[in-house]
Amino acid sequence: MKKYLLVLLILCTSYIGALTVNPPDWDLGTISYDTGKQALELEIHNDTTAEMKIDFISTCDCLWTDTKTFILSPYESAVVNFFFNPKDENGQVSKSMIIRTTQPGLPKALFEVHGEVLGNTVETEVEVYEGELDTVNADTDLSSAIKAIPLKYYYSSGCISCRKFLKQTIPQLEDKLGISFEVEKLNIMDPDIYGDYISKLKPEELEKIKFPALFIGDKLLQGNRAIAANLEQEILNYSGKDRSTSNFGLSGMVSISLIPVILAGLLDGINPCVFSTLLFLISTLTLAGKKRKEILIIGIFFTFAVFITYYLLGLGLFQSLRSASMFPVIADIIKWALILFLLLISVLSFYDYIQIKRGRVAKISLHLPKFLKLRIHGVIREQAKSTSLIIGSLVLGFLVSIFELACTGQVYFPTIAYLVKLGESRTYFYLLVYNISFIIPLF
């Protein structure tokens, strides 16, 4: 403890000489856990004659800023908004935001956040002691300890979610998977440990540092959300086990989480919007005098272009949703917006079913707007005249995919939201499977 206090004193001394921070710390006072997001405007002033790059590294998912990185010119000031979510906190709170700079002699400094959160039932009695190393559970025998998977967990003192992870999540995962872990607990408030952690990161990982962080072999997970979403699969990957051996498989071959993706792709592929467009395309090509062989070539490359376009759109949407889900407020907004969207689509689908049963097809609600239908038909007529079959087909497939997203996205968007919950490690494969399923009916 004396070591940490001495380092903090040195940092604060350098901190005052190079930067002026107002207020110098954040006193939350006494708040309730359900008061919602707390906000603070922090003014930072560069007191030096040199340009300074500044970025922020939170030691907890409960603490974040609206600005990740910025540059301060000599004697320039900037205002940064700090946010704190007390939802998962209880009792005395002591958090830190690491302020990292390019100023010589000031590699990092600490901005302290403290206060008291009342009314929560989250467990706080579990303590993480410095230097403590739980290699195996008390119930684990020596033979299983030898095969324990090594984990390096970088956390900050006072992190309640870190305590829960070490004392609840890890033991539960050991019981569930039948695997024991050797967890090395490393407090990033120790400058030596922090420096060692930074030295292990790749350049792309340095740009998005978050704590807590977990190394599983050479695989790094940063932040509570990333750890929660990907931990189990990464453990299985490291241990060489297949998820099907952990009560998640179907006949030991197909992951059960893959089945909804396949079914969603097939459902989306049997979409009236897609088939009506395909019929119009074939009719237009026939009227344009295209031969059967030419129509076959156009159809193949058209389908290929649809596949590539939807796959890339899916990747982009997945990354956007995944990034947004890192922020608790935005994640909640997305969740409830998706729930309302799915309820609306369900009601409208039932309404359309009733209209079709009564022979009122013209009154159905879930169809492409007239202007999009006209735009698609216009693109098809224009590309049907193209002298280059392959280029024309690829352009046609790309444009039609973009326009039809308003229709096919009703299945695609919820599926991608589902993939965000499964984690990044399987997303590329699952999106590939989804889009193959999607183009099978089209092909």
Tab-separated table of C-alpha atoms in Angstrom:
chain	number	residue	atom	x	y	z
A	1	MET	CA	0.000	0.000	0.000
A	2	LYS	CA	2.845	2.434	0.840
A	3	LYS	CA	4.309	1.701	-2.587
A	4	TYR	CA	1.037	2.716	-4.306
A	5	LEU	CA	0.642	5.871	-2.203
A	6	LEU	CA	4.198	6.956	-3.026
A	7	VAL	CA	3.620	6.402	-6.761
A	8	LEU	CA	0.323	8.294	-6.587
A	9	LEU	CA	2.031	11.194	-4.778
A	10	ILE	CA	4.730	11.364	-7.470
A	11	LEU	CA	2.104	11.226	-10.207
A	12	CYS	CA	0.010	13.952	-8.617
A	13	THR	CA	3.077	16.195	-8.242
A	14	SER	CA	3.908	15.805	-11.971
A	15	TYR	CA	0.262	16.109	-12.801
A	16	ILE	CA	-0.076	19.545	-11.217
A	17	GLY	CA	3.090	20.733	-12.944
A	18	ALA	CA	1.963	19.772	-16.447
A	19	LEU	CA	-1.845	19.798	-16.327
A	20	THR	CA	-4.463	21.706	-14.421
A	21	VAL	CA	-7.601	19.717	-13.771
A	22	ASN	CA	-10.769	21.308	-12.474
A	23	PRO	CA	-12.201	19.849	-10.307
A	24	PRO	CA	-9.151	17.911	-9.035
A	25	ASP	CA	-11.327	14.876	-8.223
A	26	TRP	CA	-14.976	13.831	-8.398
A	27	ASP	CA	-16.895	13.593	-5.133
A	28	LEU	CA	-20.144	11.784	-5.891
A	29	GLY	CA	-21.428	12.326	-2.376
A	30	THR	CA	-24.143	9.892	-1.293
A	31	ILE	CA	-26.340	8.611	-4.115
A	32	SER	CA	-28.779	5.774	-4.700
A	33	TYR	CA	-27.872	2.932	-7.066
A	34	ASP	CA	-31.012	3.649	-9.149
A	35	THR	CA	-30.439	7.391	-9.665
A	36	GLY	CA	-29.142	6.742	-13.164
A	37	LYS	CA	-26.057	8.072	-14.931
A	38	GLN	CA	-24.081	10.750	-13.091
A	39	ALA	CA	-22.219	13.369	-15.140
A	40	LEU	CA	-19.315	15.738	-14.531
A	41	GLU	CA	-17.678	18.375	-16.733
A	42	LEU	CA	-13.916	18.178	-16.300
A	43	GLU	CA	-11.756	21.044	-17.528
A	44	ILE	CA	-8.176	20.116	-18.487
A	45	HIS	CA	-5.558	22.774	-19.165
A	46	ASN	CA	-2.124	22.216	-20.729
A	47	ASP	CA	0.338	24.189	-18.595
A	48	THR	CA	3.360	23.413	-20.790
A	49	THR	CA	4.881	24.962	-23.896
A	50	ALA	CA	4.551	21.702	-25.851
A	51	GLU	CA	1.621	20.095	-27.644
A	52	MET	CA	0.214	17.215	-25.622
A	53	LYS	CA	-1.854	14.199	-26.661
A	54	ILE	CA	-4.221	12.973	-23.956
A	55	ASP	CA	-6.331	9.844	-23.741
A	56	PHE	CA	-8.394	8.226	-21.007
A	57	ILE	CA	-8.392	4.644	-19.766
A	58	SER	CA	-11.203	3.640	-17.425
A	59	THR	CA	-10.516	1.047	-14.743
A	60	CYS	CA	-14.208	0.086	-14.624
A	61	ASP	CA	-17.102	-0.218	-17.092
A	62	CYS	CA	-19.093	1.986	-14.712
A	63	LEU	CA	-16.863	4.978	-15.529
A	64	TRP	CA	-16.361	6.474	-18.989
A	65	THR	CA	-15.902	9.688	-20.993
A	66	ASP	CA	-17.451	11.111	-24.150
A	67	THR	CA	-13.971	11.768	-25.555
A	68	LYS	CA	-11.417	8.986	-25.934
A	69	THR	CA	-8.434	10.957	-27.259
A	70	PHE	CA	-7.654	14.595	-28.021
A	71	ILE	CA	-4.693	16.953	-28.448
A	72	LEU	CA	-4.079	20.076	-26.367
A	73	SER	CA	-1.921	22.869	-27.765
A	74	PRO	CA	0.359	24.804	-25.373
A	75	TYR	CA	-1.701	26.569	-22.694
A	76	GLU	CA	-4.935	25.351	-24.300
A	77	SER	CA	-7.957	24.060	-22.321
A	78	ALA	CA	-10.591	21.464	-23.128
A	79	VAL	CA	-13.768	20.264	-21.408
A	80	VAL	CA	-14.423	16.509	-21.167
A	81	ASN	CA	-17.653	14.952	-19.923
A	82	PHE	CA	-17.181	12.155	-17.379
A	83	PHE	CA	-19.976	9.679	-16.612
A	84	PHE	CA	-20.529	7.222	-13.775
A	85	ASN	CA	-23.230	4.529	-13.588
A	86	PRO	CA	-23.952	3.392	-9.988
A	87	LYS	CA	-26.232	0.541	-11.119
A	88	ASP	CA	-23.900	-2.312	-10.055
A	89	GLU	CA	-22.197	-0.537	-7.157
A	90	ASN	CA	-22.867	-0.547	-3.424
A	91	GLY	CA	-21.325	1.065	-0.353
A	92	GLN	CA	-18.139	3.129	-0.487
A	93	VAL	CA	-16.987	3.704	-4.080
A	94	SER	CA	-13.400	4.448	-5.084
A	95	LYS	CA	-12.683	4.431	-8.834
A	96	SER	CA	-9.889	5.784	-11.005
A	97	MET	CA	-9.657	7.106	-14.529
A	98	ILE	CA	-6.149	6.833	-15.944
A	99	ILE	CA	-5.158	9.976	-17.838
A	100	ARG	CA	-2.342	9.088	-20.217
A	101	THR	CA	-0.282	11.808	-21.902
A	102	THR	CA	2.668	12.215	-24.260
A	103	GLN	CA	4.271	14.741	-21.897
A	104	PRO	CA	7.815	13.632	-20.911
A	105	GLY	CA	7.848	12.672	-17.257
A	106	LEU	CA	4.067	12.296	-17.156
A	107	PRO	CA	3.214	8.980	-18.853
A	108	LYS	CA	0.038	8.630	-16.778
A	109	ALA	CA	-1.852	10.213	-13.910
A	110	LEU	CA	-4.979	9.299	-11.961
A	111	PHE	CA	-8.299	11.100	-11.668
A	112	GLU	CA	-10.087	9.821	-8.553
A	113	VAL	CA	-13.851	9.235	-8.273
A	114	HIS	CA	-15.259	8.537	-4.829
A	115	GLY	CA	-18.531	8.537	-2.902
A	116	GLU	CA	-21.155	6.209	-1.450
A	117	VAL	CA	-23.868	4.234	-3.256
A	118	LEU	CA	-26.918	3.199	-1.222
A	119	GLY	CA	-29.779	0.755	-1.650
A	120	ASN	CA	-28.187	-1.940	-3.796
A	121	THR	CA	-28.108	-5.632	-2.871
A	122	VAL	CA	-24.952	-6.398	-4.848
A	123	GLU	CA	-22.475	-8.461	-2.820
A	124	THR	CA	-19.562	-6.441	-1.484
A	125	GLU	CA	-18.082	-8.666	1.208
A	126	VAL	CA	-15.711	-10.473	-1.151
A	127	GLU	CA	-12.253	-8.927	-1.039
A	128	VAL	CA	-9.382	-9.342	-3.483
A	129	TYR	CA	-6.097	-9.202	-1.632
A	130	GLU	CA	-2.866	-7.978	-3.162
A	131	GLY	CA	-0.598	-10.861	-4.096
A	132	GLU	CA	-3.330	-13.462	-3.576
A	133	LEU	CA	-3.217	-16.223	-6.178
A	134	ASP	CA	-6.026	-18.779	-6.416
A	135	THR	CA	-4.583	-21.542	-8.523
A	136	VAL	CA	-7.417	-24.012	-8.003
A	137	ASN	CA	-10.666	-24.320	-6.089
A	138	ALA	CA	-10.599	-25.972	-2.677
A	139	ASP	CA	-12.543	-28.907	-4.129
A	140	THR	CA	-10.136	-29.445	-7.032
A	141	ASP	CA	-7.721	-32.359	-6.711
A	142	LEU	CA	-4.043	-32.296	-7.660
A	143	SER	CA	-4.507	-34.132	-10.954
A	144	SER	CA	-6.923	-31.518	-12.284
A	145	ALA	CA	-4.720	-28.685	-10.942
A	146	ILE	CA	-1.893	-29.809	-13.196
A	147	LYS	CA	-4.160	-29.287	-16.216
A	148	ALA	CA	-5.440	-25.889	-15.016
A	149	ILE	CA	-5.811	-23.212	-17.684
A	150	PRO	CA	-3.685	-20.130	-16.886
A	151	LEU	CA	-5.531	-16.799	-16.834
A	152	LYS	CA	-4.031	-13.354	-16.268
A	153	TYR	CA	-6.632	-10.947	-14.871
A	154	TYR	CA	-5.808	-7.234	-14.778
A	155	TYR	CA	-8.140	-5.321	-12.458
A	156	SER	CA	-8.262	-2.256	-10.227
A	157	SER	CA	-8.850	-2.215	-6.485
A	158	GLY	CA	-12.412	-1.305	-5.489
A	159	CYS	CA	-13.919	-2.927	-8.601
A	160	ILE	CA	-17.024	-4.821	-7.443
A	161	SER	CA	-17.608	-6.484	-10.816
A	162	CYS	CA	-14.005	-7.759	-10.674
A	163	ARG	CA	-14.668	-9.353	-7.294
A	164	LYS	CA	-17.811	-11.030	-8.581
A	165	PHE	CA	-15.916	-12.297	-11.608
A	166	LEU	CA	-13.165	-13.865	-9.494
A	167	LYS	CA	-15.332	-15.272	-6.724
A	168	GLN	CA	-18.504	-16.226	-8.620
A	169	THR	CA	-18.060	-16.366	-12.399
A	170	ILE	CA	-14.794	-18.327	-12.395
A	171	PRO	CA	-15.988	-21.076	-9.983
A	172	GLN	CA	-19.322	-21.376	-11.838
A	173	LEU	CA	-17.497	-21.739	-15.154
A	174	GLU	CA	-15.195	-24.387	-13.690
A	175	ASP	CA	-18.210	-26.423	-12.584
A	176	LYS	CA	-20.016	-25.932	-15.893
A	177	LEU	CA	-17.129	-26.837	-18.205
A	178	GLY	CA	-15.283	-29.281	-15.958
A	179	ILE	CA	-12.115	-27.190	-16.355
A	180	SER	CA	-9.980	-25.675	-13.593
A	181	PHE	CA	-8.267	-22.296	-13.862
A	182	GLU	CA	-5.058	-20.854	-12.509
A	183	VAL	CA	-5.911	-17.169	-12.114
A	184	GLU	CA	-3.109	-14.652	-11.668
A	185	LYS	CA	-4.584	-11.442	-10.237
A	186	LEU	CA	-2.748	-8.292	-11.271
A	187	ASN	CA	-3.646	-4.838	-9.944
A	188	ILE	CA	-3.031	-2.231	-12.645
A	189	MET	CA	-2.590	0.457	-9.963
A	190	ASP	CA	0.881	-1.046	-9.495
A	191	PRO	CA	3.076	0.864	-11.999
A	192	ASP	CA	5.197	-2.204	-12.738
A	193	ILE	CA	2.116	-4.291	-13.540
A	194	TYR	CA	0.629	-1.481	-15.629
A	195	GLY	CA	3.850	-1.114	-17.594
A	196	ASP	CA	4.057	-4.864	-18.140
A	197	TYR	CA	0.454	-4.893	-19.399
A	198	ILE	CA	1.065	-2.066	-21.875
A	199	SER	CA	4.162	-3.857	-23.204
A	200	LYS	CA	2.073	-6.946	-24.047
A	201	LEU	CA	-0.450	-5.080	-26.220
A	202	LYS	CA	-0.461	-4.927	-29.989
A	203	PRO	CA	-0.742	-1.471	-31.648
A	204	GLU	CA	-4.442	-1.968	-32.440
A	205	GLU	CA	-5.119	-3.037	-28.843
A	206	LEU	CA	-3.393	0.052	-27.446
A	207	GLU	CA	-5.995	2.209	-29.183
A	208	LYS	CA	-8.881	0.685	-27.206
A	209	ILE	CA	-7.504	-0.093	-23.749
A	210	LYS	CA	-10.162	-1.039	-21.209
A	211	PHE	CA	-10.095	-2.566	-17.753
A	212	PRO	CA	-10.613	-5.122	-16.404
A	213	ALA	CA	-8.664	-7.177	-18.933
A	214	LEU	CA	-8.092	-10.912	-19.253
A	215	PHE	CA	-5.411	-12.908	-21.060
A	216	ILE	CA	-6.327	-16.494	-21.991
A	217	GLY	CA	-3.037	-17.666	-23.429
A	218	ASP	CA	-2.274	-14.918	-25.968
A	219	LYS	CA	-5.961	-14.036	-26.477
A	220	LEU	CA	-6.911	-10.693	-24.881
A	221	LEU	CA	-10.392	-9.640	-23.764
A	222	GLN	CA	-10.786	-6.038	-22.561
A	223	GLY	CA	-13.739	-4.750	-20.541
A	224	ASN	CA	-16.495	-6.532	-18.610
A	225	ARG	CA	-18.816	-6.818	-21.599
A	226	ALA	CA	-16.208	-8.351	-23.901
A	227	ILE	CA	-15.151	-10.783	-21.169
A	228	ALA	CA	-18.751	-11.824	-20.425
A	229	ALA	CA	-19.596	-12.263	-24.121
A	230	ASN	CA	-16.499	-14.195	-25.227
A	231	LEU	CA	-14.968	-15.852	-22.162
A	232	GLU	CA	-16.624	-19.253	-22.414
A	233	GLN	CA	-15.916	-19.747	-26.109
A	234	GLU	CA	-12.307	-18.582	-25.764
A	235	ILE	CA	-11.808	-21.012	-22.848
A	236	LEU	CA	-13.141	-23.837	-25.019
A	237	ASN	CA	-10.914	-22.752	-27.917
A	238	TYR	CA	-7.844	-22.691	-25.660
A	239	SER	CA	-8.606	-26.050	-24.068
A	240	GLY	CA	-9.337	-27.688	-27.430
A	241	LYS	CA	-12.867	-28.613	-26.370
A	242	ASP	CA	-15.823	-28.304	-28.697
A	243	ARG	CA	-18.857	-26.446	-27.414
A	244	SER	CA	-20.930	-29.527	-28.240
A	245	THR	CA	-19.178	-31.359	-25.382
A	246	SER	CA	-20.426	-28.764	-22.888
A	247	ASN	CA	-24.168	-29.385	-23.211
A	248	PHE	CA	-24.485	-26.868	-26.019
A	249	GLY	CA	-24.447	-29.220	-28.996
A	250	LEU	CA	-26.902	-31.105	-31.127
A	251	SER	CA	-25.838	-34.702	-31.878
A	252	GLY	CA	-22.272	-33.597	-31.116
A	253	MET	CA	-22.011	-31.880	-34.500
A	254	VAL	CA	-24.010	-28.680	-34.871
A	255	SER	CA	-23.929	-25.929	-32.244
A	256	ILE	CA	-27.440	-25.183	-31.083
A	257	SER	CA	-26.820	-21.457	-31.485
A	258	LEU	CA	-26.178	-22.071	-35.197
A	259	ILE	CA	-29.674	-23.443	-35.873
A	260	PRO	CA	-31.513	-20.098	-35.413
A	261	VAL	CA	-28.999	-18.466	-37.768
A	262	ILE	CA	-29.601	-21.078	-40.512
A	263	LEU	CA	-33.393	-20.883	-40.119
A	264	ALA	CA	-33.340	-17.069	-40.132
A	265	GLY	CA	-31.265	-17.052	-43.341
A	266	LEU	CA	-33.647	-19.460	-45.081
A	267	LEU	CA	-36.668	-17.491	-43.868
A	268	ASP	CA	-35.162	-14.254	-45.161
A	269	GLY	CA	-34.298	-15.929	-48.466
A	270	ILE	CA	-37.938	-16.974	-49.002
A	271	ASN	CA	-38.921	-13.321	-48.919
A	272	PRO	CA	-41.634	-12.030	-51.290
A	273	CYS	CA	-39.528	-8.920	-51.936
A	274	VAL	CA	-36.618	-11.067	-53.137
A	275	PHE	CA	-38.704	-13.381	-55.321
A	276	SER	CA	-40.755	-10.599	-56.919
A	277	THR	CA	-37.519	-8.807	-57.825
A	278	LEU	CA	-36.056	-12.021	-59.263
A	279	LEU	CA	-39.168	-12.646	-61.391
A	280	PHE	CA	-39.071	-9.071	-62.680
A	281	LEU	CA	-35.364	-9.471	-63.498
A	282	ILE	CA	-35.911	-12.669	-65.500
A	283	SER	CA	-38.905	-11.167	-67.326
A	284	THR	CA	-36.953	-8.009	-68.214
A	285	LEU	CA	-33.967	-10.007	-69.473
A	286	THR	CA	-36.245	-12.177	-71.596
A	287	LEU	CA	-37.977	-9.145	-73.125
A	288	ALA	CA	-34.550	-7.588	-73.748
A	289	GLY	CA	-33.734	-10.563	-75.952
A	290	LYS	CA	-31.217	-12.242	-73.652
A	291	LYS	CA	-30.579	-15.908	-74.344
A	292	ARG	CA	-30.941	-18.637	-71.729
A	293	LYS	CA	-27.181	-18.941	-71.299
A	294	GLU	CA	-26.879	-15.180	-70.782
A	295	ILE	CA	-29.713	-15.206	-68.245
A	296	LEU	CA	-27.953	-18.027	-66.379
A	297	ILE	CA	-24.687	-16.055	-66.218
A	298	ILE	CA	-26.494	-12.907	-65.090
A	299	GLY	CA	-28.383	-14.878	-62.436
A	300	ILE	CA	-25.214	-16.462	-61.032
A	301	PHE	CA	-23.284	-13.195	-60.743
A	302	PHE	CA	-26.383	-11.343	-59.520
A	303	THR	CA	-26.738	-13.897	-56.701
A	304	PHE	CA	-23.020	-13.690	-55.907
A	305	ALA	CA	-23.209	-9.877	-55.671
A	306	VAL	CA	-26.214	-10.143	-53.335
A	307	PHE	CA	-24.257	-12.555	-51.117
A	308	ILE	CA	-21.162	-10.333	-50.866
A	309	THR	CA	-23.203	-7.158	-50.308
A	310	TYR	CA	-25.322	-8.633	-47.528
A	311	TYR	CA	-22.291	-10.195	-45.845
A	312	LEU	CA	-20.413	-6.879	-45.777
A	313	LEU	CA	-23.524	-5.016	-44.606
A	314	GLY	CA	-23.893	-7.578	-41.829
A	315	LEU	CA	-20.286	-7.132	-40.705
A	316	GLY	CA	-20.675	-3.359	-40.609
A	317	LEU	CA	-23.932	-3.539	-38.661
A	318	PHE	CA	-22.466	-6.085	-36.240
A	319	GLN	CA	-19.449	-3.902	-35.467
A	320	SER	CA	-21.715	-0.870	-34.960
A	321	LEU	CA	-24.040	-2.725	-32.585
A	322	ARG	CA	-21.109	-4.303	-30.751
A	323	SER	CA	-19.435	-0.931	-30.237
A	324	ALA	CA	-22.704	0.664	-29.097
A	325	SER	CA	-23.408	-2.183	-26.675
A	326	MET	CA	-20.242	-1.288	-24.737
A	327	PHE	CA	-22.130	1.730	-23.350
A	328	PRO	CA	-24.846	0.689	-20.873
A	329	VAL	CA	-27.343	3.445	-21.775
A	330	ILE	CA	-27.019	2.906	-25.531
A	331	ALA	CA	-27.203	-0.879	-25.043
A	332	ASP	CA	-30.495	-0.499	-23.151
A	333	ILE	CA	-31.892	1.813	-25.837
A	334	ILE	CA	-30.975	-0.684	-28.573
A	335	LYS	CA	-32.457	-3.581	-26.600
A	336	TRP	CA	-35.845	-1.893	-26.053
A	337	ALA	CA	-35.924	-0.469	-29.582
A	338	LEU	CA	-35.363	-3.991	-30.937
A	339	ILE	CA	-38.084	-5.420	-28.694
A	340	LEU	CA	-40.573	-2.764	-29.878
A	341	PHE	CA	-39.498	-3.299	-33.499
A	342	LEU	CA	-40.068	-7.063	-33.279
A	343	LEU	CA	-43.459	-6.584	-31.591
A	344	LEU	CA	-44.488	-4.148	-34.324
A	345	ILE	CA	-43.362	-6.526	-37.082
A	346	SER	CA	-45.244	-9.385	-35.413
A	347	VAL	CA	-48.486	-7.387	-35.194
A	348	LEU	CA	-48.186	-6.181	-38.795
A	349	SER	CA	-47.421	-9.717	-40.007
A	350	PHE	CA	-50.598	-11.013	-38.315
A	351	TYR	CA	-52.542	-8.092	-39.839
A	352	ASP	CA	-51.206	-8.954	-43.314
A	353	TYR	CA	-52.163	-12.605	-42.802
A	354	ILE	CA	-55.764	-11.575	-42.078
A	355	GLN	CA	-55.861	-9.324	-45.164
A	356	ILE	CA	-54.506	-12.071	-47.418
A	357	LYS	CA	-57.024	-14.591	-46.027
A	358	ARG	CA	-59.800	-12.125	-46.942
A	359	GLY	CA	-58.391	-11.615	-50.425
A	360	ARG	CA	-57.256	-8.026	-49.774
A	361	VAL	CA	-53.655	-8.401	-50.915
A	362	ALA	CA	-53.444	-4.716	-51.865
A	363	LYS	CA	-53.959	-3.731	-48.218
A	364	ILE	CA	-50.964	-5.568	-46.733
A	365	SER	CA	-48.585	-3.328	-44.774
A	366	LEU	CA	-45.210	-5.119	-44.924
A	367	HIS	CA	-43.979	-4.423	-48.435
A	368	LEU	CA	-41.450	-2.194	-50.095
A	369	PRO	CA	-42.536	1.440	-50.532
A	370	LYS	CA	-43.622	2.307	-54.057
A	371	PHE	CA	-40.635	4.588	-54.699
A	372	LEU	CA	-38.203	1.754	-53.859
A	373	LYS	CA	-40.055	-0.682	-56.130
A	374	LEU	CA	-39.856	1.834	-58.968
A	375	ARG	CA	-36.170	2.441	-58.266
A	376	ILE	CA	-35.407	-1.308	-58.313
A	377	HIS	CA	-37.328	-1.781	-61.561
A	378	GLY	CA	-35.490	1.190	-63.077
A	379	VAL	CA	-32.094	-0.237	-62.120
A	380	ILE	CA	-33.016	-3.654	-63.561
A	381	ARG	CA	-34.167	-2.133	-66.873
A	382	GLU	CA	-30.992	-0.047	-67.091
A	383	GLN	CA	-28.605	-2.922	-66.306
A	384	ALA	CA	-30.488	-5.291	-68.631
A	385	LYS	CA	-29.216	-3.148	-71.514
A	386	SER	CA	-25.596	-3.481	-70.357
A	387	THR	CA	-23.253	-5.047	-72.894
A	388	SER	CA	-21.073	-6.464	-70.113
A	389	LEU	CA	-23.003	-9.319	-68.548
A	390	ILE	CA	-20.712	-9.838	-65.537
A	391	ILE	CA	-20.188	-6.178	-64.541
A	392	GLY	CA	-23.843	-5.360	-65.116
A	393	SER	CA	-24.934	-8.341	-62.997
A	394	LEU	CA	-22.606	-7.400	-60.126
A	395	VAL	CA	-23.762	-3.763	-60.142
A	396	LEU	CA	-27.383	-4.905	-60.298
A	397	GLY	CA	-26.969	-7.320	-57.383
A	398	PHE	CA	-25.283	-4.651	-55.256
A	399	LEU	CA	-27.896	-1.950	-55.901
A	400	VAL	CA	-30.885	-4.259	-55.485
A	401	SER	CA	-29.446	-5.524	-52.170
A	402	ILE	CA	-29.189	-1.978	-50.830
A	403	PHE	CA	-32.722	-1.070	-51.875
A	404	GLU	CA	-34.245	-4.308	-50.554
A	405	LEU	CA	-32.626	-3.949	-47.129
A	406	ALA	CA	-35.784	-2.154	-45.985
A	407	CYS	CA	-37.597	-5.457	-46.527
A	408	THR	CA	-35.018	-8.147	-45.799
A	409	GLY	CA	-33.600	-6.197	-42.851
A	410	GLN	CA	-36.672	-7.148	-40.832
A	411	VAL	CA	-35.028	-10.555	-40.325
A	412	TYR	CA	-31.374	-9.616	-40.803
A	413	PHE	CA	-31.195	-6.910	-38.125
A	414	PRO	CA	-32.598	-9.051	-35.257
A	415	THR	CA	-30.296	-11.907	-36.303
A	416	ILE	CA	-27.231	-9.664	-36.095
A	417	ALA	CA	-28.392	-8.404	-32.685
A	418	TYR	CA	-28.545	-12.084	-31.659
A	419	LEU	CA	-24.972	-12.599	-32.904
A	420	VAL	CA	-23.764	-9.669	-30.764
A	421	LYS	CA	-24.834	-11.691	-27.718
A	422	LEU	CA	-22.827	-14.710	-28.925
A	423	GLY	CA	-19.591	-12.736	-29.160
A	424	GLU	CA	-17.147	-11.787	-31.905
A	425	SER	CA	-15.195	-15.043	-32.219
A	426	ARG	CA	-17.991	-16.861	-34.107
A	427	THR	CA	-19.676	-13.949	-35.855
A	428	TYR	CA	-17.798	-14.105	-39.169
A	429	PHE	CA	-18.597	-17.796	-39.592
A	430	TYR	CA	-22.237	-17.357	-38.530
A	431	LEU	CA	-22.741	-14.435	-40.920
A	432	LEU	CA	-21.286	-16.604	-43.667
A	433	VAL	CA	-23.749	-19.398	-42.816
A	434	TYR	CA	-26.662	-16.938	-42.653
A	435	ASN	CA	-25.920	-15.475	-46.081
A	436	ILE	CA	-25.394	-18.885	-47.668
A	437	SER	CA	-28.813	-19.878	-46.296
A	438	PHE	CA	-30.216	-16.577	-47.577
A	439	ILE	CA	-29.108	-17.091	-51.203
A	440	ILE	CA	-30.016	-20.791	-51.449
A	441	PRO	CA	-33.673	-20.044	-52.350
A	442	LEU	CA	-32.552	-17.189	-54.622
A	443	PHE	CA	-30.027	-19.426	-56.408
